[in-house]
XYZ file of N, CA and C in Angstrom:
513
model
N -11.725 13.070 48.250
C -11.880 12.274 47.056
C -10.685 12.337 46.074
N -9.692 11.355 45.425
C -8.373 11.789 44.827
C -8.256 11.728 44.172
N -7.797 12.417 42.914
C -8.934 12.334 41.367
C -7.806 10.805 40.295
N -6.817 10.329 41.435
C -6.585 8.988 40.537
C -7.772 7.484 40.954
N -8.065 8.053 42.047
C -9.448 7.067 42.952
C -10.262 6.991 42.149
N -11.235 8.526 41.525
C -12.226 8.716 40.881
C -11.949 8.191 39.276
N -10.654 7.882 38.912
C -10.855 7.221 37.015
C -9.209 8.454 36.702
N -9.658 9.777 37.549
C -9.178 10.822 36.659
C -7.868 11.409 36.804
N -7.000 11.075 35.158
C -5.801 10.782 35.398
C -5.375 11.628 36.517
N -4.097 11.273 36.498
C -2.942 11.382 37.384
C -1.850 12.898 37.136
N -1.958 12.353 35.386
C -0.897 13.790 33.656
C -1.881 13.947 33.052
N -1.660 14.833 33.275
C -2.207 16.484 32.295
C -3.150 15.615 31.751
N -3.970 17.438 32.258
C -6.194 16.191 31.679
C -6.084 16.790 30.125
N -4.930 17.557 29.630
C -5.036 17.945 27.922
C -4.525 16.192 26.875
N -6.197 16.263 26.488
C -6.139 14.771 25.457
C -4.551 14.669 24.322
N -3.824 14.230 23.968
C -3.035 14.046 23.112
C -3.591 13.360 21.965
N -4.206 13.848 20.649
C -4.235 13.191 19.326
C -3.214 12.621 19.009
N -2.296 11.101 18.999
C -1.664 10.541 18.085
C -2.601 10.134 17.147
N -1.288 10.604 15.762
C -2.156 9.818 14.446
C -1.101 9.147 13.554
N -1.901 8.054 13.737
C -0.718 6.806 12.598
C -1.189 6.033 12.031
N -0.572 5.500 11.510
C -1.073 5.421 9.957
C -2.021 3.461 9.781
N -2.597 3.661 9.662
C -3.631 2.734 9.939
C -3.312 1.765 8.615
N -2.508 0.684 8.926
C -2.746 -0.075 7.676
C -3.566 -1.031 8.154
N -3.795 -1.730 6.212
C -4.233 -2.330 6.193
C -4.179 -4.332 5.188
N -4.053 -5.374 5.901
C -3.313 -5.753 5.510
C -4.039 -7.447 4.480
N -3.717 -8.586 4.729
C -3.847 -9.168 4.532
C -4.915 -9.771 5.292
N -4.995 -9.718 6.612
C -5.874 -10.755 7.772
C -6.025 -9.073 8.301
N -6.235 -8.095 8.588
C -7.666 -6.589 8.290
C -5.898 -5.655 8.858
N -6.484 -5.209 9.565
C -5.635 -4.003 10.778
C -4.107 -4.830 10.559
N -2.929 -4.395 10.472
C -1.881 -5.238 10.951
C -1.026 -3.684 11.445
N 0.087 -3.331 11.899
C 0.282 -2.540 13.117
C 1.425 -2.919 11.759
N 3.281 -1.770 11.394
C 3.706 -1.524 10.869
C 5.320 -0.951 11.641
N 4.914 -0.426 11.596
C 6.072 -0.031 12.260
C 6.278 -0.676 14.422
N 7.411 -0.408 14.839
C 7.333 -0.649 15.881
C 7.052 0.811 16.999
N 7.535 2.060 16.577
C 6.357 2.945 17.543
C 5.353 3.432 18.428
N 4.225 2.439 16.833
C 3.108 2.583 16.760
C 2.507 1.350 17.942
N 3.467 0.270 17.084
C 3.560 -0.879 18.281
C 2.623 -0.868 20.357
N 4.397 0.346 19.651
C 4.723 0.267 21.639
C 3.380 1.791 22.065
N 2.753 2.481 21.072
C 1.848 3.176 21.234
C 0.255 2.694 21.807
N 0.252 1.803 21.256
C -0.740 0.599 21.480
C -0.638 0.029 22.634
N 1.103 -0.763 23.033
C 0.731 -1.328 24.824
C 0.397 0.039 25.762
N 1.336 1.475 25.338
C 1.363 2.003 26.451
C 0.022 2.205 26.238
N -0.864 2.480 25.433
C -2.367 3.519 25.739
C -3.139 1.812 26.604
N -2.940 1.074 26.774
C -3.445 -0.354 27.219
C -2.710 -0.368 28.559
N -2.053 0.204 28.484
C -0.873 -0.124 29.630
C -1.281 0.804 30.601
N -1.389 1.725 30.167
C -1.504 3.321 30.908
C -2.678 3.936 30.167
N -3.607 3.451 30.992
C -5.281 4.092 30.784
C -5.297 5.405 31.310
N -5.173 5.133 31.129
C -4.888 6.728 32.942
C -4.479 8.366 31.822
N -3.307 7.425 30.525
C -3.134 9.128 30.082
C -4.022 9.206 28.389
N -3.617 10.681 28.981
C -4.777 10.780 27.786
C -5.108 11.228 26.636
N -4.339 9.631 25.646
C -3.844 9.473 24.355
C -5.298 9.157 23.681
N -5.607 9.640 22.321
C -6.437 9.531 21.816
C -6.550 9.165 20.327
N -6.499 7.207 19.979
C -5.096 6.976 19.007
C -6.319 7.220 17.450
N -5.562 7.703 16.614
C -6.099 7.351 15.486
C -5.763 7.751 13.612
N -6.615 6.871 13.182
C -6.221 6.770 11.900
C -5.729 7.543 10.667
N -4.826 6.926 10.610
C -4.837 7.703 8.724
C -5.130 6.606 7.582
N -4.747 6.640 6.466
C -4.371 6.176 5.436
C -3.011 6.587 4.766
N -2.275 6.976 5.871
C -1.344 7.925 4.771
C 0.390 6.858 5.488
N 0.832 6.607 5.237
C 1.902 6.756 6.751
C 2.877 8.135 6.809
N 2.715 8.955 5.896
C 3.590 10.636 6.551
C 2.359 11.884 5.895
N 2.460 12.352 6.969
C 1.534 12.971 7.162
C 1.978 15.044 5.982
N 1.943 15.586 5.838
C 2.705 16.968 5.618
C 2.134 18.063 7.182
N 1.656 18.063 7.547
C 1.936 18.915 8.950
C 2.700 17.825 9.617
N 2.342 16.627 10.082
C 2.929 16.328 11.429
C 4.066 15.287 10.889
N 4.409 15.202 9.653
C 6.047 14.480 9.169
C 5.307 12.781 8.959
N 6.586 12.282 9.873
C 6.405 10.765 9.388
C 6.129 9.676 11.073
N 4.686 9.586 10.507
C 3.462 8.847 11.219
C 4.243 7.566 12.389
N 3.721 7.240 13.689
C 3.167 8.497 14.074
C 2.839 9.899 14.858
N 2.870 10.655 15.059
C 2.975 11.925 15.269
C 1.953 12.041 16.897
N 2.161 13.061 16.536
C 0.345 13.351 18.175
C 0.496 15.078 17.786
N -0.748 15.406 18.288
C -0.954 17.227 18.649
C -1.620 17.115 19.788
N -0.958 18.241 20.502
C -1.343 17.964 21.863
C -2.040 19.439 22.211
N -2.677 19.395 23.090
C -2.898 21.200 23.993
C -1.905 21.288 24.600
N -1.126 23.071 24.165
C -0.038 24.202 25.502
C 1.382 23.155 24.288
N 1.309 21.906 23.704
C 2.672 21.479 22.881
C 2.495 22.222 20.964
N 1.111 21.878 21.109
C 1.748 21.517 20.146
C 1.295 20.040 19.116
N 2.685 20.215 17.510
C 2.952 18.535 16.886
C 4.142 17.826 18.072
N 4.274 17.328 18.446
C 4.762 16.728 18.649
C 5.983 15.086 17.443
N 6.301 14.967 17.038
C 6.825 15.000 15.961
C 7.668 12.886 16.437
N 7.383 12.179 15.142
C 7.466 11.064 15.422
C 9.200 10.257 16.518
N 9.658 10.742 16.614
C 11.240 10.386 17.455
C 11.304 11.593 18.703
N 10.323 12.379 18.373
C 10.205 13.033 20.119
C 8.650 11.877 20.503
N 8.302 11.359 20.817
C 7.143 11.093 21.016
C 6.891 10.013 22.729
N 7.268 9.161 21.383
C 7.746 8.133 22.585
C 8.628 8.474 24.298
N 9.482 9.464 23.890
C 9.934 10.215 25.428
C 9.525 10.810 25.899
N 7.962 11.625 24.935
C 7.530 12.844 25.072
C 6.379 12.086 26.410
N 5.743 11.161 25.702
C 5.093 10.455 27.256
C 5.449 10.617 28.209
N 6.864 9.604 28.052
C 7.427 9.124 29.346
C 7.740 10.210 30.465
N 7.589 11.339 30.588
C 7.409 12.412 31.301
C 6.283 12.713 31.062
N 5.197 12.405 30.475
C 4.107 12.676 30.603
C 3.547 11.538 32.008
N 4.114 10.839 31.588
C 4.162 9.890 32.624
C 5.533 9.668 33.923
N 5.812 11.049 34.031
C 7.220 9.711 34.915
C 7.002 8.339 35.766
N 5.605 8.254 36.583
C 5.737 7.028 37.600
C 5.426 5.958 36.609
N 5.300 5.841 35.743
C 4.457 4.647 35.599
C 5.068 4.357 33.761
N 4.665 4.700 32.673
C 5.766 5.100 31.888
C 7.164 5.170 31.938
N 6.788 6.391 31.958
C 8.891 7.219 32.125
C 9.603 6.545 33.612
N 9.073 5.502 33.904
C 9.733 5.411 35.298
C 11.591 4.727 34.633
N 11.843 5.120 35.773
C 13.607 4.547 35.080
C 13.454 3.080 35.383
N 14.241 2.329 34.686
C 14.289 1.184 33.681
C 15.791 0.474 34.670
N 15.529 -0.833 35.083
C 16.603 -1.593 35.594
C 17.469 -1.746 34.925
N 18.990 -1.976 35.497
C 20.044 -1.909 33.959
C 20.240 -2.953 32.158
N 18.604 -3.625 33.589
C 19.023 -4.953 32.500
C 17.909 -4.814 31.096
N 16.399 -4.183 31.813
C 15.600 -3.417 30.011
C 15.681 -2.247 30.016
N 16.476 -1.753 30.427
C 17.403 -0.859 29.482
C 18.063 -1.159 28.324
N 19.282 -2.136 29.161
C 19.820 -2.087 27.798
C 18.544 -3.307 26.807
N 17.618 -3.616 27.667
C 16.778 -4.695 26.523
C 15.650 -3.726 25.377
N 15.539 -2.487 26.361
C 14.553 -1.558 25.455
C 16.228 -0.456 24.361
N 17.425 -0.872 24.797
C 18.590 -0.147 23.915
C 18.507 -1.374 22.692
N 18.421 -2.858 23.068
C 18.064 -3.421 22.139
C 17.198 -3.946 20.638
N 15.782 -3.396 20.819
C 14.809 -3.263 20.433
C 14.988 -1.971 20.048
N 15.515 -0.411 20.757
C 15.210 0.746 19.423
C 15.761 0.442 18.519
N 17.226 0.318 19.134
C 18.316 0.019 17.668
C 18.962 -0.705 16.870
N 18.080 -2.400 17.089
C 18.599 -3.656 16.213
C 17.324 -3.951 16.080
N 16.449 -4.228 16.348
C 15.421 -5.112 16.511
C 14.150 -4.251 15.394
N 14.308 -2.849 15.773
C 13.429 -2.016 15.021
C 13.350 -2.377 13.206
N 14.826 -1.178 13.779
C 15.628 -0.598 11.716
C 15.783 -1.977 11.788
N 16.079 -3.602 12.112
C 15.732 -4.844 11.321
C 14.206 -4.981 10.702
N 13.404 -4.987 11.343
C 11.962 -5.041 11.050
C 11.735 -3.409 9.929
N 12.684 -2.503 9.748
C 11.982 -1.306 8.959
C 12.761 -2.072 6.921
N 14.373 -2.522 7.872
C 14.495 -3.154 6.979
C 14.312 -4.395 6.401
N 13.479 -4.581 6.345
C 13.142 -6.112 6.170
C 11.716 -6.152 5.482
N 10.909 -4.634 5.976
C 9.144 -5.200 4.598
C 9.483 -4.132 3.618
N 10.839 -2.540 3.491
C 11.243 -2.326 2.236
C 12.263 -3.105 1.908
N 12.980 -3.210 2.300
C 14.242 -3.447 1.078
C 14.477 -4.546 0.760
N 13.813 -5.675 1.525
C 13.373 -7.664 1.025
C 12.640 -7.399 -0.031
N 13.117 -7.651 -1.110
C 11.795 -7.410 -2.195
C 11.630 -8.613 -2.292
N 11.146 -9.450 -1.458
C 10.293 -10.859 -1.498
C 9.322 -9.832 -0.206
N 9.772 -9.901 0.812
C 8.686 -9.114 1.631
C 7.686 -7.776 1.125
N 8.400 -7.531 -0.019
C 8.542 -6.101 -0.319
C 6.980 -6.445 -0.848
N 6.715 -7.340 -1.823
C 5.923 -7.983 -3.179
C 4.651 -8.419 -2.270
N 5.501 -9.342 -1.782
C 4.403 -10.285 -1.069
C 3.697 -9.350 0.139
N 3.957 -8.570 1.071
C 3.365 -8.162 1.834
C 3.504 -7.081 1.706
N 4.030 -6.610 2.446
C 4.527 -4.665 2.221
C 3.613 -3.701 1.006
N 4.419 -3.450 0.052
C 3.400 -3.148 -1.234
C 1.823 -3.003 -0.915
N 1.535 -4.294 -0.901
C -0.589 -4.605 -0.747
C -0.664 -4.170 -0.213
N 0.265 -4.135 1.172
C -0.815 -3.392 2.334
C -0.939 -1.912 2.424
N 0.685 -1.770 2.179
C 0.366 0.004 1.985
C -1.185 0.494 0.735
N -0.835 -0.475 -0.348
C -2.210 -0.092 -1.442
C -2.975 -0.078 -0.813
N -3.193 -0.921 0.304
C -4.500 -1.138 0.210
C -5.275 -1.103 1.358
N -4.127 0.171 2.628
C -4.772 0.742 3.651
C -4.486 2.429 2.935
N -4.731 2.734 1.472
C -4.355 3.962 0.640
C -6.036 4.150 0.578
N -6.430 5.114 0.489
C -7.549 5.300 -0.566
C -7.099 5.197 -2.017
N -8.331 4.777 -3.606
C -8.036 4.304 -4.123
C -7.625 4.761 -4.671
N -6.871 4.865 -5.087
C -6.376 5.255 -6.900
C -4.245 5.406 -6.415
N -4.436 6.627 -5.088
C -3.214 7.104 -4.687
C -2.673 5.737 -4.182
N -2.706 4.686 -3.787
C -1.495 2.626 -3.152
C -0.312 3.480 -3.255
N -0.811 2.904 -4.610
C 0.474 2.312 -5.817
C 1.084 3.188 -5.210
N 1.131 4.877 -5.419
C 1.934 6.310 -5.110
C 2.098 6.091 -3.547
N 1.289 6.049 -2.465
C 1.803 5.505 -1.573
C 3.492 4.748 -1.098
N 3.099 3.603 -1.434
C 4.431 2.313 -1.187
C 5.584 2.792 -1.718
N 5.008 3.564 -3.210
C 6.829 3.643 -4.227
C 7.421 4.951 -2.782
N 6.754 5.770 -2.402
C 6.916 6.979 -1.650
C 7.749 6.292 -0.644
N 6.477 5.649 0.097
C 6.784 4.973 1.647
C 8.087 4.178 1.816
N 8.600 3.949 0.495
C 9.814 2.709 0.373
C 10.962 3.204 -0.398
N 11.305 4.764 -0.836
C 11.653 5.176 -0.813
C 12.437 6.100 0.573
N 11.337 6.540 1.525
C 11.838 7.370 3.261
C 12.660 6.107 3.563
N 11.902 5.499 3.400
C 11.901 4.069 4.778
C 13.882 4.097 4.220
N 14.237 3.447 2.946
C 15.404 3.502 2.531
C 16.359 3.967 2.524
N 16.361 5.408 2.325
C 16.364 7.189 2.766
C 17.266 6.596 4.125
N 16.063 6.364 5.335
C 16.755 6.225 6.510
C 16.973 5.393 6.598
N 16.918 4.356 6.018
C 18.079 3.073 6.531
C 19.023 3.473 6.317
N 19.517 3.888 4.750
C 20.895 4.661 4.894
C 21.856 5.676 5.622
N 20.945 5.959 6.651
C 21.131 6.827 7.046
C 21.205 8.455 6.149
N 19.995 8.327 5.245
C 20.210 9.807 4.360
C 19.011 10.706 5.161
N 19.164 11.940 4.695
C 18.564 13.316 5.305
C 17.253 13.308 4.620
N 16.381 13.417 4.944
C 14.486 13.239 4.399
C 14.541 14.926 3.595
N 14.493 14.832 2.862
C 13.850 15.884 2.257
C 13.157 17.252 3.145
N 13.317 18.353 3.062
C 13.012 19.162 3.674
C 11.617 19.283 3.362
N 10.299 18.592 4.958
C 8.607 19.132 4.383
C 9.116 20.835 3.953
N 7.924 20.782 3.668
C 6.835 21.601 2.547
C 6.013 22.224 4.192
N 5.102 23.478 4.457
C 5.001 23.682 5.260
C 4.847 25.005 5.857
């Protein structure tokens, strides 16, 4: 019996622990990041991928950098900007399969236009920041750290949207 037929993954059997920001908004758990949204979709669509999603109270973790990020046996840390491409290489017949020209154009539109627009709206629009983003980040963080985490994440997002380099990571 072949591995795929009995439920085993055709992909590498090493589990990838994907750490994401577990945001809690007014209506419960929410997704504030387009990469996290895609990872949720991929983990349900390609269930044979060895992904274990783990929530963090922080949007950035010193050892991993900006979330989501993964730790994979044999690969070490897979940073956010490399994560989706690495998963595509792990699953070349499914998630990593070539796209039609129309689908590739749509993916580029989402990655380069829609994703930055969502981030800009969440972190730079004053009313969205005050009414939704800041309270969500504050409620998602451990008691006493919420507002600090929210302000730090807003600054990081604003630097990123302006094309400025983030400060060097310690470690």
